[in-house]
PDB file of C-alpha atoms in Angstrom:
ATOM      1  CA  MET A   1      65.021  28.862  71.497  1.00  0.00           C
ATOM      2  CA  GLN A   2      64.072  27.209  74.752  1.00  0.00           C
ATOM      3  CA  PHE A   3      61.856  28.801  77.317  1.00  0.00           C
ATOM      4  CA  PRO A   4      62.624  28.454  81.003  1.00  0.00           C
ATOM      5  CA  THR A   5      60.661  25.699  82.701  1.00  0.00           C
ATOM      6  CA  SER A   6      60.491  27.431  86.063  1.00  0.00           C
ATOM      7  CA  GLU A   7      59.667  30.918  87.195  1.00  0.00           C
ATOM      8  CA  PRO A   8      62.581  33.311  87.544  1.00  0.00           C
ATOM      9  CA  PRO A   9      63.585  34.416  91.057  1.00  0.00           C
ATOM     10  CA  GLY A  10      60.954  36.794  92.363  1.00  0.00           C
ATOM     11  CA  GLY A  11      58.282  35.273  90.123  1.00  0.00           C
ATOM     12  CA  LEU A  12      56.737  36.770  87.046  1.00  0.00           C
ATOM     13  CA  GLY A  13      55.984  40.168  88.473  1.00  0.00           C
ATOM     14  CA  GLY A  14      54.659  38.931  91.779  1.00  0.00           C
ATOM     15  CA  SER A  15      55.985  39.982  95.169  1.00  0.00           C
ATOM     16  CA  ARG A  16      58.631  42.694  95.103  1.00  0.00           C
ATOM     17  CA  GLY A  17      59.991  42.091  98.583  1.00  0.00           C
ATOM     18  CA  GLU A  18      59.381  42.828 102.229  1.00  0.00           C
ATOM     19  CA  ASP A  19      60.474  46.472 102.075  1.00  0.00           C
ATOM     20  CA  HIS A  20      57.571  47.634  99.892  1.00  0.00           C
ATOM     21  CA  ASP A  21      54.184  48.747 101.048  1.00  0.00           C
ATOM     22  CA  GLU A  22      51.704  45.883 101.247  1.00  0.00           C
ATOM     23  CA  LEU A  23      49.568  47.378  98.480  1.00  0.00           C
ATOM     24  CA  LEU A  24      52.544  47.267  96.128  1.00  0.00           C
ATOM     25  CA  ARG A  25      53.536  43.662  96.832  1.00  0.00           C
ATOM     26  CA  ASP A  26      51.485  42.218  94.010  1.00  0.00           C
ATOM     27  CA  GLY A  27      53.837  43.853  91.525  1.00  0.00           C
ATOM     28  CA  ILE A  28      53.486  44.172  87.809  1.00  0.00           C
ATOM     29  CA  LYS A  29      50.631  41.687  87.455  1.00  0.00           C
ATOM     30  CA  GLN A  30      48.340  43.717  89.699  1.00  0.00           C
ATOM     31  CA  THR A  31      49.437  47.034  88.215  1.00  0.00           C
ATOM     32  CA  ARG A  32      48.813  45.808  84.689  1.00  0.00           C
ATOM     33  CA  LEU A  33      45.434  44.365  85.654  1.00  0.00           C
ATOM     34  CA  LEU A  34      44.337  47.657  87.228  1.00  0.00           C
ATOM     35  CA  SER A  35      45.549  49.604  84.196  1.00  0.00           C
ATOM     36  CA  ARG A  36      43.749  47.235  81.846  1.00  0.00           C
ATOM     37  CA  ALA A  37      40.532  47.497  83.871  1.00  0.00           C
ATOM     38  CA  ILE A  38      40.631  51.272  83.579  1.00  0.00           C
ATOM     39  CA  LYS A  39      41.526  51.328  79.882  1.00  0.00           C
ATOM     40  CA  LEU A  40      38.876  48.785  78.919  1.00  0.00           C
ATOM     41  CA  GLY A  41      36.201  50.542  80.917  1.00  0.00           C
ATOM     42  CA  TRP A  42      35.470  47.691  83.310  1.00  0.00           C
ATOM     43  CA  GLU A  43      32.900  48.632  85.913  1.00  0.00           C
ATOM     44  CA  ILE A  44      34.880  49.736  88.927  1.00  0.00           C
ATOM     45  CA  PRO A  45      32.809  50.547  92.018  1.00  0.00           C
ATOM     46  CA  GLU A  46      32.956  54.213  92.997  1.00  0.00           C
ATOM     47  CA  ASP A  47      34.331  53.419  96.441  1.00  0.00           C
ATOM     48  CA  LEU A  48      37.322  51.536  94.954  1.00  0.00           C
ATOM     49  CA  ARG A  49      38.382  54.183  92.426  1.00  0.00           C
ATOM     50  CA  PRO A  50      40.306  56.405  94.864  1.00  0.00           C
ATOM     51  CA  ALA A  51      42.189  53.361  96.185  1.00  0.00           C
ATOM     52  CA  ILE A  52      43.110  52.263  92.662  1.00  0.00           C
ATOM     53  CA  ILE A  53      44.339  55.730  91.733  1.00  0.00           C
ATOM     54  CA  ALA A  54      46.283  55.897  95.001  1.00  0.00           C
ATOM     55  CA  ARG A  55      47.841  52.509  94.263  1.00  0.00           C
ATOM     56  CA  LEU A  56      48.912  53.500  90.755  1.00  0.00           C
ATOM     57  CA  THR A  57      50.276  56.786  92.083  1.00  0.00           C
ATOM     58  CA  GLY A  58      52.123  54.864  94.790  1.00  0.00           C
ATOM     59  CA  VAL A  59      53.729  52.674  92.142  1.00  0.00           C
ATOM     60  CA  LEU A  60      55.001  55.760  90.330  1.00  0.00           C
ATOM     61  CA  ARG A  61      56.500  57.085  93.569  1.00  0.00           C
ATOM     62  CA  THR A  62      58.196  53.823  94.550  1.00  0.00           C
ATOM     63  CA  PRO A  63      61.922  53.789  93.760  1.00  0.00           C
ATOM     64  CA  GLY A  64      63.529  50.756  92.178  1.00  0.00           C
ATOM     65  CA  LEU A  65      60.581  49.379  90.238  1.00  0.00           C
ATOM     66  CA  SER A  66      60.953  48.079  86.723  1.00  0.00           C
ATOM     67  CA  PRO A  67      60.318  50.404  83.785  1.00  0.00           C
ATOM     68  CA  ARG A  68      57.552  48.038  82.727  1.00  0.00           C
ATOM     69  CA  GLU A  69      55.707  48.420  86.022  1.00  0.00           C
ATOM     70  CA  LEU A  70      56.179  52.184  86.004  1.00  0.00           C
ATOM     71  CA  ARG A  71      54.882  52.360  82.437  1.00  0.00           C
ATOM     72  CA  SER A  72      51.833  50.260  83.338  1.00  0.00           C
ATOM     73  CA  ALA A  73      51.021  52.523  86.277  1.00  0.00           C
ATOM     74  CA  ALA A  74      51.487  55.654  84.171  1.00  0.00           C
ATOM     75  CA  ASN A  75      49.289  54.219  81.423  1.00  0.00           C
ATOM     76  CA  GLY A  76      46.596  53.408  83.969  1.00  0.00           C
ATOM     77  CA  LEU A  77      46.650  56.927  85.378  1.00  0.00           C
ATOM     78  CA  MET A  78      46.587  58.440  81.895  1.00  0.00           C
ATOM     79  CA  ALA A  79      43.627  56.221  81.004  1.00  0.00           C
ATOM     80  CA  THR A  80      41.860  57.480  84.141  1.00  0.00           C
ATOM     81  CA  ILE A  81      42.493  61.077  83.137  1.00  0.00           C
ATOM     82  CA  LYS A  82      41.238  60.360  79.610  1.00  0.00           C
ATOM     83  CA  LEU A  83      38.076  58.699  80.922  1.00  0.00           C
ATOM     84  CA  GLU A  84      37.403  61.644  83.223  1.00  0.00           C
ATOM     85  CA  HIS A  85      37.986  64.027  80.319  1.00  0.00           C
ATOM     86  CA  ASP A  86      35.679  62.006  78.069  1.00  0.00           C
ATOM     87  CA  ALA A  87      32.978  61.952  80.761  1.00  0.00           C
ATOM     88  CA  LEU A  88      33.258  65.717  81.196  1.00  0.00           C
ATOM     89  CA  ASP A  89      33.154  66.220  77.427  1.00  0.00           C
ATOM     90  CA  LEU A  90      30.056  64.041  77.179  1.00  0.00           C
ATOM     91  CA  ALA A  91      28.351  65.934  80.007  1.00  0.00           C
ATOM     92  CA  MET A  92      29.109  69.232  78.271  1.00  0.00           C
ATOM     93  CA  ARG A  93      27.719  67.902  74.980  1.00  0.00           C
ATOM     94  CA  VAL A  94      24.555  66.662  76.683  1.00  0.00           C
ATOM     95  CA  ASP A  95      24.106  70.081  78.305  1.00  0.00           C
ATOM     96  CA  GLU A  96      24.662  71.846  74.983  1.00  0.00           C
ATOM     97  CA  HIS A  97      22.206  69.502  73.285  1.00  0.00           C
ATOM     98  CA  ALA A  98      19.575  70.225  75.935  1.00  0.00           C
ATOM     99  CA  ARG A  99      20.069  73.981  75.460  1.00  0.00           C
ATOM    100  CA  LEU A 100      19.783  73.664  71.682  1.00  0.00           C
ATOM    101  CA  VAL A 101      16.629  71.564  71.979  1.00  0.00           C
ATOM    102  CA  ALA A 102      15.107  74.184  74.300  1.00  0.00           C
ATOM    103  CA  ARG A 103      15.990  76.980  71.848  1.00  0.00           C
ATOM    104  CA  LEU A 104      14.592  74.994  68.934  1.00  0.00           C
ATOM    105  CA  GLU A 105      11.367  74.335  70.813  1.00  0.00           C
ATOM    106  CA  ALA A 106      11.098  78.048  71.637  1.00  0.00           C
ATOM    107  CA  VAL A 107      11.556  78.976  67.967  1.00  0.00           C
ATOM    108  CA  GLU A 108       9.036  76.333  66.903  1.00  0.00           C
ATOM    109  CA  GLY A 109       6.603  77.688  69.499  1.00  0.00           C
ATOM    110  CA  LYS A 110       7.034  81.219  68.123  1.00  0.00           C
ATOM    111  CA  LEU A 111       6.545  80.034  64.557  1.00  0.00           C
ATOM    112  CA  GLN A 112       3.443  78.093  65.545  1.00  0.00           C
ATOM    113  CA  ALA A 113       2.067  81.136  67.393  1.00  0.00           C
ATOM    114  CA  ASP A 114       2.749  83.357  64.362  1.00  0.00           C
ATOM    115  CA  GLN A 115       1.003  80.878  62.051  1.00  0.00           C
ATOM    116  CA  ASP A 116      -2.019  80.707  64.358  1.00  0.00           C
ATOM    117  CA  LYS A 117      -2.545  84.499  64.151  1.00  0.00           C
TER     118      LYS A 117
END
């Protein structure tokens, strides 16, 4: 099997044409990179997160894109939701741990006070 020696028309997921929003012109490469950054937990500055989510959402709303690009955008958004869920779950566990530590310290304090009597 021979592989093509030149890029196919339109590139390898690069520009999708003049009729698309400028943010979407980078195509599948950019979408996949953003999705990968989210999934792998790369540090993404807080001020860029809304723009990235808006971009991935824009990809999903753009008619005529390849299934691969749509899937990448959907995976990126799902990874974002999962990360937010995991962060919320962790915060809830930390809060529960703090409450349990406080209760344990209160019980230990009572036991110590009872032993001192």
